[in-house]
Every structure is written in structure tokens, then in C-alpha cells.
Amino acid sequence: MRVLIVHHGQLPGGDAPVTGGALRAWNHGQALIRAGHEAHFLHREQDGPGGFSSQPDLARRAAALNPDRVICLQIEDAPALDQLNCPVALDLYAPRLIEAPHQGRLTEVATQTLCALSAADVFLVSNPRQGYAWLGVLSLALSTETMGADPTHIEAVPIPLTV
């Protein structure tokens, strides 16, 4: 199976520091490769050569890879993946809605989150407690006419202790 992993940041292996999202993307990829799948990574242009420059560019590049499945690690990228003919898993590892008020970005992040939830088919969290924290938001998205999130499709994918 060909799986596309969309993330921000540089993956481990170079001289640059690694962000949490890039490390989580790399761990997803390593697990998929060990299970016999084909993992392809796609990052932002600002994170290195060969990255996507905009949401339309992400949609075009993702479609060109013709993945069987997609894992998206950033809420703002999920809507660009909605038109692919495959399931999209949105990794909700980051507590964006908790961080947003402290950054003065609650309205923006709440809107991005609802749009992302409607674009995804399944939701990944790092542990069951995090899944419980997202249940209310997923239920809200499900109850909104324009959203299609299903709160029963949450899967816990632990964060490994070692790289």
C-alpha cells in the first residue's frame, strides 16, 4: 500500500533540529515501512527542497503520488487533501485548540480545525486520554451540517520513547 505522509519540518537524519510533527511523521513512516508498506513524505517548501508551496500545490503533488492512504499531521493541510480518492487520517497529536487562546488565534484555529475534521476520515491521537479530549470537538463537527467528522473513528498511535 502506498501511504503519503504530509507534515511540516525536516525529518530526522540531517544536521537541522527536528520538530515534534516531523518526528511523529517519521515514526509513522518507519512503522509503515516495517509493516511492508510504501511511505512517501511531503513537506512544506520552507522546510526544505522539494516541498509544497501552497494548498493548491499540495493538492496537485498529493494527487500525482496517487496514494492509497494519507496521513496528515497539520490541520491546515487537511482540506487540500479532501479531494483525493483515498482515506485521509488526520493526526491530532498537537493540542492546537488548547494553545490557540494563549497565542491570540482561537477563532482562526477553531475554524481551521473544523475544516480539517470535515476533510478527514479517521483521526489519530497519541494516547486514549487525548482521544477523550477530542471527542467533544469531533462530536461538534459531526453535528454541524457542513461537517462530516465521525467521532467513532479515533485510533491511538503511541509516541515512541526512542527514535
CSV table of C-alpha atoms in Angstrom, one decimal:
chain,number,residue,atom,x,y,z
A,1,MET,CA,0.0,0.0,0.0
A,2,ARG,CA,1.3,3.5,-0.9
A,3,VAL,CA,0.9,5.9,2.0
A,4,LEU,CA,1.5,9.6,1.7
A,5,ILE,CA,2.6,11.4,5.0
A,6,VAL,CA,2.1,15.2,4.8
A,7,HIS,CA,4.0,17.1,7.5
A,8,HIS,CA,5.9,20.2,8.4
A,9,GLY,CA,9.6,20.4,9.4
A,10,GLN,CA,12.6,18.4,8.4
A,11,LEU,CA,12.7,14.7,9.1
A,12,PRO,CA,15.4,13.2,11.3
A,13,GLY,CA,18.8,12.4,9.7
A,14,GLY,CA,20.2,15.8,8.9
A,15,ASP,CA,22.0,18.4,10.9
A,16,ALA,CA,18.9,20.5,11.5
A,17,PRO,CA,16.8,20.3,14.7
A,18,VAL,CA,13.7,18.1,14.3
A,19,THR,CA,10.2,19.4,15.3
A,20,GLY,CA,7.7,17.2,17.1
A,21,GLY,CA,5.5,17.0,14.0
A,22,ALA,CA,8.3,15.9,11.7
A,23,LEU,CA,9.4,13.3,14.3
A,24,ARG,CA,5.9,11.9,14.5
A,25,ALA,CA,5.7,11.8,10.7
A,26,TRP,CA,9.0,9.9,10.6
A,27,ASN,CA,7.8,7.4,13.2
A,28,HIS,CA,4.6,6.8,11.2
A,29,GLY,CA,6.7,6.2,8.1
A,30,GLN,CA,9.1,3.9,9.8
A,31,ALA,CA,6.2,1.8,11.2
A,32,LEU,CA,4.5,1.6,7.8
A,33,ILE,CA,7.8,0.6,6.1
A,34,ARG,CA,8.4,-2.1,8.7
A,35,ALA,CA,4.9,-3.4,8.0
A,36,GLY,CA,5.7,-3.7,4.3
A,37,HIS,CA,4.1,-0.5,3.0
A,38,GLU,CA,5.5,2.2,0.8
A,39,ALA,CA,5.8,5.5,2.7
A,40,HIS,CA,6.2,8.9,0.9
A,41,PHE,CA,6.8,12.1,2.7
A,42,LEU,CA,5.7,15.5,1.6
A,43,HIS,CA,6.7,18.7,3.5
A,44,ARG,CA,6.4,22.5,3.1
A,45,GLU,CA,8.7,24.3,0.8
A,46,GLN,CA,10.1,26.3,3.7
A,47,ASP,CA,11.2,23.1,5.3
A,48,GLY,CA,13.5,22.1,2.5
A,49,PRO,CA,13.9,21.4,-1.2
A,50,GLY,CA,11.0,19.6,-3.0
A,51,GLY,CA,8.3,20.8,-0.6
A,52,PHE,CA,4.9,22.2,-1.5
A,53,SER,CA,4.4,25.9,-1.7
A,54,SER,CA,0.7,26.4,-1.3
A,55,GLN,CA,-2.5,24.4,-0.6
A,56,PRO,CA,-3.2,24.0,-4.4
A,57,ASP,CA,0.3,22.8,-4.9
A,58,LEU,CA,-0.1,20.3,-2.0
A,59,ALA,CA,-3.3,19.0,-3.6
A,60,ARG,CA,-1.6,18.7,-7.0
A,61,ARG,CA,1.5,16.9,-5.6
A,62,ALA,CA,-0.5,14.6,-3.5
A,63,ALA,CA,-2.8,13.6,-6.4
A,64,ALA,CA,0.3,13.0,-8.6
A,65,LEU,CA,1.6,10.5,-6.0
A,66,ASN,CA,-1.7,8.6,-6.3
A,67,PRO,CA,-1.6,7.3,-2.6
A,68,ASP,CA,-3.8,4.6,-1.3
A,69,ARG,CA,-4.0,6.4,2.1
A,70,VAL,CA,-2.9,9.7,3.5
A,71,ILE,CA,-1.7,10.7,7.0
A,72,CYS,CA,-1.8,14.4,7.6
A,73,LEU,CA,-0.1,15.9,10.6
A,74,GLN,CA,-1.2,19.6,10.3
A,75,ILE,CA,-4.8,20.7,10.5
A,76,GLU,CA,-4.3,23.5,7.9
A,77,ASP,CA,-3.2,21.0,5.3
A,78,ALA,CA,-6.1,18.5,5.6
A,79,PRO,CA,-8.6,20.4,3.4
A,80,ALA,CA,-6.2,20.4,0.5
A,81,LEU,CA,-6.3,16.5,0.6
A,82,ASP,CA,-10.0,16.2,0.8
A,83,GLN,CA,-10.5,15.6,-3.0
A,84,LEU,CA,-8.1,12.6,-3.2
A,85,ASN,CA,-9.8,9.3,-3.9
A,86,CYS,CA,-8.5,7.7,-0.7
A,87,PRO,CA,-9.0,7.8,3.1
A,88,VAL,CA,-7.3,10.7,4.9
A,89,ALA,CA,-6.1,10.1,8.5
A,90,LEU,CA,-5.7,13.4,10.5
A,91,ASP,CA,-3.2,13.1,13.3
A,92,LEU,CA,-4.4,15.2,16.2
A,93,TYR,CA,-1.2,14.9,18.2
A,94,ALA,CA,-0.9,18.6,18.9
A,95,PRO,CA,-3.2,20.4,21.4
A,96,ARG,CA,-3.8,23.2,18.9
A,97,LEU,CA,-7.2,24.2,20.4
A,98,ILE,CA,-5.6,24.5,23.9
A,99,GLU,CA,-2.6,26.5,22.7
A,100,ALA,CA,-4.6,28.9,20.4
A,101,PRO,CA,-6.1,31.2,23.1
A,102,HIS,CA,-2.7,31.8,24.5
A,103,GLN,CA,-1.5,32.8,21.1
A,104,GLY,CA,-4.5,35.0,20.3
A,105,ARG,CA,-5.5,32.7,17.5
A,106,LEU,CA,-8.6,30.8,18.8
A,107,THR,CA,-11.0,31.9,16.1
A,108,GLU,CA,-8.5,31.1,13.3
A,109,VAL,CA,-7.5,27.7,14.8
A,110,ALA,CA,-11.1,26.7,15.6
A,111,THR,CA,-12.1,27.4,12.0
A,112,GLN,CA,-9.1,25.5,10.7
A,113,THR,CA,-9.8,22.6,13.0
A,114,LEU,CA,-13.5,22.2,11.9
A,115,CYS,CA,-12.5,22.4,8.2
A,116,ALA,CA,-9.7,19.8,8.8
A,117,LEU,CA,-12.1,17.4,10.7
A,118,SER,CA,-14.5,17.5,7.8
A,119,ALA,CA,-11.8,16.6,5.4
A,120,ALA,CA,-10.6,13.6,7.3
A,121,ASP,CA,-11.9,10.0,7.5
A,122,VAL,CA,-10.1,8.8,10.6
A,123,PHE,CA,-8.4,10.5,13.5
A,124,LEU,CA,-5.1,9.6,15.2
A,125,VAL,CA,-4.1,10.6,18.7
A,126,SER,CA,-1.1,9.8,20.7
A,127,ASN,CA,-3.0,8.1,23.6
A,128,PRO,CA,-6.5,7.3,24.7
A,129,ARG,CA,-6.8,10.3,27.1
A,130,GLN,CA,-6.0,12.6,24.1
A,131,GLY,CA,-8.8,10.9,22.2
A,132,TYR,CA,-11.2,11.6,25.0
A,133,ALA,CA,-10.2,15.3,24.8
A,134,TRP,CA,-11.0,15.4,21.1
A,135,LEU,CA,-14.4,13.6,21.4
A,136,GLY,CA,-16.3,16.8,22.1
A,137,VAL,CA,-14.8,18.7,19.2
A,138,LEU,CA,-15.4,15.7,16.9
A,139,SER,CA,-19.0,15.5,18.1
A,140,LEU,CA,-19.4,19.2,17.4
A,141,ALA,CA,-18.1,18.7,13.9
A,142,LEU,CA,-20.4,15.8,13.3
A,143,SER,CA,-23.4,17.8,14.4
A,144,THR,CA,-22.7,20.7,12.1
A,145,GLU,CA,-24.4,20.3,8.7
A,146,THR,CA,-21.4,21.1,6.6
A,147,MET,CA,-19.0,18.9,8.6
A,148,GLY,CA,-18.6,15.1,8.3
A,149,ALA,CA,-16.3,14.1,11.2
A,150,ASP,CA,-17.2,10.8,12.8
A,151,PRO,CA,-16.1,10.6,16.5
A,152,THR,CA,-16.1,6.8,16.4
A,153,HIS,CA,-13.0,6.7,14.1
A,154,ILE,CA,-10.3,7.7,16.6
A,155,GLU,CA,-7.2,5.5,16.8
A,156,ALA,CA,-4.5,5.8,19.5
A,157,VAL,CA,-1.0,5.7,17.9
A,158,PRO,CA,1.5,6.0,20.8
A,159,ILE,CA,4.5,8.3,20.6
A,160,PRO,CA,7.6,6.0,20.8
A,161,LEU,CA,10.0,6.6,23.6
A,162,THR,CA,13.0,6.1,21.4
A,163,VAL,CA,13.8,7.1,17.8
